[in-house]
Short mmCIF file of C-alpha atoms in Angstrom, two decimals:
data_model
loop_
_atom_site.label_atom_id
_atom_site.label_comp_id
_atom_site.label_asym_id
_atom_site.label_seq_id
_atom_site.Cartn_x
_atom_site.Cartn_y
_atom_site.Cartn_z
CA UNK A 1 5.28 8.43 -17.11
CA UNK A 2 2.14 7.55 -18.98
CA UNK A 3 -0.14 8.28 -16.05
CA UNK A 4 -0.36 8.81 -12.32
CA UNK A 5 1.16 5.86 -10.52
CA UNK A 6 0.34 4.86 -6.94
CA UNK A 7 2.02 2.26 -4.81
CA UNK A 8 1.24 -0.04 -3.21
CA UNK A 9 -2.08 -0.92 -4.84
CA UNK A 10 -3.17 -2.63 -1.64
CA UNK A 11 -1.96 -2.23 1.92
CA UNK A 12 -3.14 -4.24 4.88
CA UNK A 13 -1.97 -3.12 8.30
CA UNK A 14 -2.85 -3.51 11.93
CA UNK A 15 -4.46 -0.87 14.08
CA UNK A 16 -1.83 1.44 15.54
CA UNK A 17 0.76 0.91 12.82
CA UNK A 18 2.35 3.55 10.57
CA UNK A 19 1.85 3.48 6.79
CA UNK A 20 3.20 5.39 3.81
CA UNK A 21 1.41 5.66 0.49
CA UNK A 22 3.27 6.85 -2.59
CA UNK A 23 2.12 8.86 -5.58
CA UNK A 24 4.12 9.45 -8.75
CA UNK A 25 2.36 12.15 -10.82
CA UNK A 26 2.42 12.68 -14.55
CA UNK A 27 5.79 14.10 -15.55
CA UNK A 28 5.76 17.88 -15.57
CA UNK A 29 2.58 18.25 -13.55
CA UNK A 30 3.16 20.77 -10.80
CA UNK A 31 -0.14 20.35 -8.96
CA UNK A 32 -0.80 17.20 -6.95
CA UNK A 33 -3.89 16.25 -4.94
CA UNK A 34 -4.72 13.52 -2.46
CA UNK A 35 -8.29 12.32 -2.00
CA UNK A 36 -9.84 9.59 0.14
CA UNK A 37 -12.71 7.47 -1.14
CA UNK A 38 -14.78 5.40 1.25
CA UNK A 39 -16.99 2.59 -0.03
CA UNK A 40 -19.99 3.87 -1.92
CA UNK A 41 -18.96 7.52 -1.73
CA UNK A 42 -17.28 10.11 -3.86
CA UNK A 43 -13.64 11.05 -3.32
CA UNK A 44 -13.04 13.58 -0.54
CA UNK A 45 -10.23 16.12 -0.73
CA UNK A 46 -7.33 15.74 1.69
CA UNK A 47 -4.43 17.95 0.58
CA UNK A 48 -3.14 19.90 -2.42
CA UNK A 49 0.46 20.60 -3.39
CA UNK A 50 1.65 23.23 -5.80
CA UNK A 51 5.27 22.36 -6.38
CA UNK A 52 6.90 21.34 -3.12
CA UNK A 53 4.59 23.19 -0.79
CA UNK A 54 1.25 22.13 0.64
CA UNK A 55 -1.00 24.92 -0.60
CA UNK A 56 -4.13 23.56 1.10
CA UNK A 57 -4.23 20.84 3.75
CA UNK A 58 -7.70 21.65 5.02
CA UNK A 59 -9.01 18.18 4.19
CA UNK A 60 -6.62 16.23 6.40
CA UNK A 61 -8.87 14.72 9.10
CA UNK A 62 -6.43 15.05 12.01
CA UNK A 63 -2.76 15.32 12.89
CA UNK A 64 -2.16 11.62 12.31
CA UNK A 65 -2.19 12.40 8.59
CA UNK A 66 0.73 14.13 6.91
CA UNK A 67 1.96 14.43 3.35
CA UNK A 68 5.18 15.58 1.72
CA UNK A 69 6.44 16.35 -1.74
CA UNK A 70 10.09 17.26 -1.18
CA UNK A 71 11.24 17.62 -4.78
CA UNK A 72 8.00 18.72 -6.35
CA UNK A 73 7.31 15.39 -8.02
CA UNK A 74 6.67 12.23 -5.99
CA UNK A 75 4.45 12.65 -2.95
CA UNK A 76 4.05 10.46 0.11
CA UNK A 77 0.98 10.38 2.32
CA UNK A 78 1.85 9.27 5.82
CA UNK A 79 -0.62 7.98 8.39
CA UNK A 80 0.45 7.43 11.98
CA UNK A 81 -1.28 5.23 14.56
CA UNK A 82 -3.74 3.91 11.99
CA UNK A 83 -7.33 3.33 13.01
CA UNK A 84 -9.97 1.06 11.49
CA UNK A 85 -11.81 4.15 10.29
CA UNK A 86 -8.84 5.02 8.08
CA UNK A 87 -9.69 2.07 5.83
CA UNK A 88 -10.48 3.47 2.38
CA UNK A 89 -9.04 3.93 -1.08
CA UNK A 90 -6.54 6.78 -1.18
CA UNK A 91 -6.46 8.44 -4.57
CA UNK A 92 -3.84 10.76 -5.98
CA UNK A 93 -4.39 13.14 -8.89
CA UNK A 94 -2.19 15.58 -10.75
CA UNK A 95 -2.71 18.49 -13.08
CA UNK A 96 -0.42 20.66 -15.17
CA UNK A 97 -0.63 23.60 -12.82
CA UNK A 98 -2.83 25.85 -10.71
CA UNK A 99 -4.56 27.34 -13.74
CA UNK A 100 -5.26 23.99 -15.34
CA UNK A 101 -8.41 22.38 -14.04
CA UNK A 102 -8.16 18.88 -15.46
CA UNK A 103 -7.04 16.34 -12.88
CA UNK A 104 -5.80 12.90 -13.82
CA UNK A 105 -6.23 10.19 -11.21
CA UNK A 106 -4.15 7.23 -10.21
CA UNK A 107 -5.68 3.83 -9.53
CA UNK A 108 -5.42 4.37 -5.79
CA UNK A 109 -4.12 2.51 -2.78
CA UNK A 110 -6.67 0.40 -0.95
CA UNK A 111 -5.80 0.64 2.74
CA UNK A 112 -7.27 -1.91 5.11
CA UNK A 113 -6.69 -1.44 8.83
CA UNK A 114 -7.44 -4.59 10.79
CA UNK B 1 -17.62 25.59 1.53
CA UNK B 2 -18.90 23.92 -1.61
CA UNK B 3 -21.47 21.14 -1.41
CA UNK B 4 -22.41 18.97 -4.40
CA UNK B 5 -25.50 16.79 -4.45
CA UNK B 6 -26.05 14.13 -7.08
CA UNK B 7 -29.19 12.26 -8.17
CA UNK B 8 -30.19 9.56 -8.66
CA UNK B 9 -27.98 7.26 -6.63
CA UNK B 10 -28.77 4.35 -8.94
CA UNK B 11 -30.09 4.31 -12.48
CA UNK B 12 -31.05 1.33 -14.61
CA UNK B 13 -31.75 1.76 -18.29
CA UNK B 14 -32.28 -0.51 -21.25
CA UNK B 15 -29.53 -0.64 -23.83
CA UNK B 16 -30.11 2.06 -26.41
CA UNK B 17 -32.06 4.32 -24.07
CA UNK B 18 -30.79 7.62 -22.70
CA UNK B 19 -29.52 8.25 -19.18
CA UNK B 20 -29.52 11.55 -17.31
CA UNK B 21 -27.70 12.28 -14.06
CA UNK B 22 -28.18 15.60 -12.26
CA UNK B 23 -26.02 17.54 -9.83
CA UNK B 24 -26.53 20.73 -7.86
CA UNK B 25 -23.83 22.84 -6.27
CA UNK B 26 -23.92 25.49 -3.57
CA UNK B 27 -20.99 27.84 -4.29
CA UNK B 28 -21.88 30.29 -7.04
CA UNK B 29 -18.15 31.01 -7.53
CA UNK B 30 -17.43 27.45 -8.71
CA UNK B 31 -16.51 27.59 -12.37
CA UNK B 32 -15.39 24.14 -13.43
CA UNK B 33 -17.57 21.01 -13.51
CA UNK B 34 -16.08 17.67 -14.56
CA UNK B 35 -17.71 14.26 -14.80
CA UNK B 36 -15.76 11.14 -13.98
CA UNK B 37 -16.54 7.51 -14.77
CA UNK B 38 -15.25 4.88 -12.38
CA UNK B 39 -15.44 1.18 -13.08
CA UNK B 40 -15.15 -1.26 -10.21
CA UNK B 41 -11.67 -1.17 -8.72
CA UNK B 42 -10.39 1.27 -11.33
CA UNK B 43 -9.32 4.89 -11.34
CA UNK B 44 -11.81 7.70 -11.95
CA UNK B 45 -11.56 8.75 -15.59
CA UNK B 46 -12.61 12.13 -16.88
CA UNK B 47 -15.29 11.73 -19.54
CA UNK B 48 -16.39 15.31 -20.08
CA UNK B 49 -16.13 18.68 -18.38
CA UNK B 50 -17.66 22.13 -18.69
CA UNK B 51 -16.60 25.57 -17.62
CA UNK B 52 -18.94 28.25 -16.41
CA UNK B 53 -18.64 30.36 -19.55
CA UNK B 54 -20.60 27.83 -21.65
CA UNK B 55 -24.01 26.25 -21.22
CA UNK B 56 -23.57 22.97 -23.06
CA UNK B 57 -20.84 20.71 -24.35
CA UNK B 58 -21.07 17.53 -26.40
CA UNK B 59 -18.70 14.69 -27.15
CA UNK B 60 -20.25 11.98 -29.30
CA UNK B 61 -22.88 10.23 -27.14
CA UNK B 62 -22.12 12.30 -24.05
CA UNK B 63 -23.25 15.82 -23.27
CA UNK B 64 -23.21 18.09 -20.26
CA UNK B 65 -25.47 21.07 -19.62
CA UNK B 66 -24.92 23.81 -17.06
CA UNK B 67 -27.44 26.22 -15.57
CA UNK B 68 -25.47 28.77 -13.55
CA UNK B 69 -28.54 30.60 -12.32
CA UNK B 70 -30.04 27.48 -10.82
CA UNK B 71 -26.62 26.09 -9.91
CA UNK B 72 -27.12 22.70 -11.46
CA UNK B 73 -25.52 20.67 -14.21
CA UNK B 74 -26.43 17.40 -15.85
CA UNK B 75 -24.81 14.53 -17.70
CA UNK B 76 -26.66 13.09 -20.68
CA UNK B 77 -25.69 9.77 -22.25
CA UNK B 78 -27.54 8.77 -25.39
CA UNK B 79 -27.75 5.34 -27.02
CA UNK B 80 -26.45 3.67 -23.89
CA UNK B 81 -24.33 0.54 -24.21
CA UNK B 82 -23.47 -2.16 -21.65
CA UNK B 83 -19.94 -0.76 -21.38
CA UNK B 84 -21.41 2.49 -20.06
CA UNK B 85 -22.25 0.61 -16.85
CA UNK B 86 -20.14 2.17 -14.09
CA UNK B 87 -20.29 4.71 -11.27
CA UNK B 88 -20.42 8.31 -12.43
CA UNK B 89 -19.30 11.22 -10.27
CA UNK B 90 -19.89 14.90 -10.80
CA UNK B 91 -17.65 17.49 -9.20
CA UNK B 92 -17.18 21.23 -8.85
CA UNK B 93 -14.17 23.43 -8.24
CA UNK B 94 -12.98 27.03 -8.21
CA UNK B 95 -9.47 28.33 -8.85
CA UNK B 96 -9.28 30.32 -5.62
CA UNK B 97 -9.27 27.01 -3.76
CA UNK B 98 -6.54 25.48 -5.88
CA UNK B 99 -9.10 23.76 -8.07
CA UNK B 100 -9.64 21.05 -5.48
CA UNK B 101 -12.60 18.98 -6.56
CA UNK B 102 -15.72 18.58 -4.44
CA UNK B 103 -17.49 15.42 -5.58
CA UNK B 104 -21.05 14.24 -5.52
CA UNK B 105 -21.85 10.88 -3.94
CA UNK B 106 -22.00 9.09 -7.28
CA UNK B 107 -24.57 7.38 -9.48
CA UNK B 108 -24.45 3.67 -10.24
CA UNK B 109 -25.53 3.30 -13.86
CA UNK B 110 -26.62 -0.15 -15.06
CA UNK B 111 -27.29 -0.64 -18.73
CA UNK B 112 -29.31 -3.81 -19.34
CA UNK B 113 -28.86 -5.62 -22.62
#
């Protein structure tokens, strides 16, 4: 595709519900990153995939957060038992590979937990 | 781990003036420093980046300087225009950590016409 695509663009859910956020990286990009951006702050790293495997998940805040990338392309970020503090914009980025620094971002999913 | 601090948090300039945003980083092994521009509700867009083997890089009205000894880098925008108004983020990364980006808190730049 032309760029990193994220769906949905907006997600409103109730406290305690389960949500899935999808990221479709640039075709051919093997590295994929998830970040979380709270209002008025810079993006914060959550998890990094190289191919199908999670190479670094040190940024996931707790075990309610999980991400997969089963075929090395599309990734899904899953949040269980959502809390109001999970409300933020979830950004996905991709790069050509582990030796390529430049990351291209999607427009994000704005998650609102009521 | 890496920590990136960014100043100022807000910056107002008159159209045509220059704007400078400064960042410091803590991890001397970081070797890649991008700057992203983010307009309201839009995706962060890379505007310029610099690697640790150079001290300065320019692209038209935008330049970035890096001082590895002092561990700081700066974004310079000359001849500012209203469309430069946005939030600017600096970041740092190192390949050993998968090039994950550590961002500063951002600078809101307002260019007054």
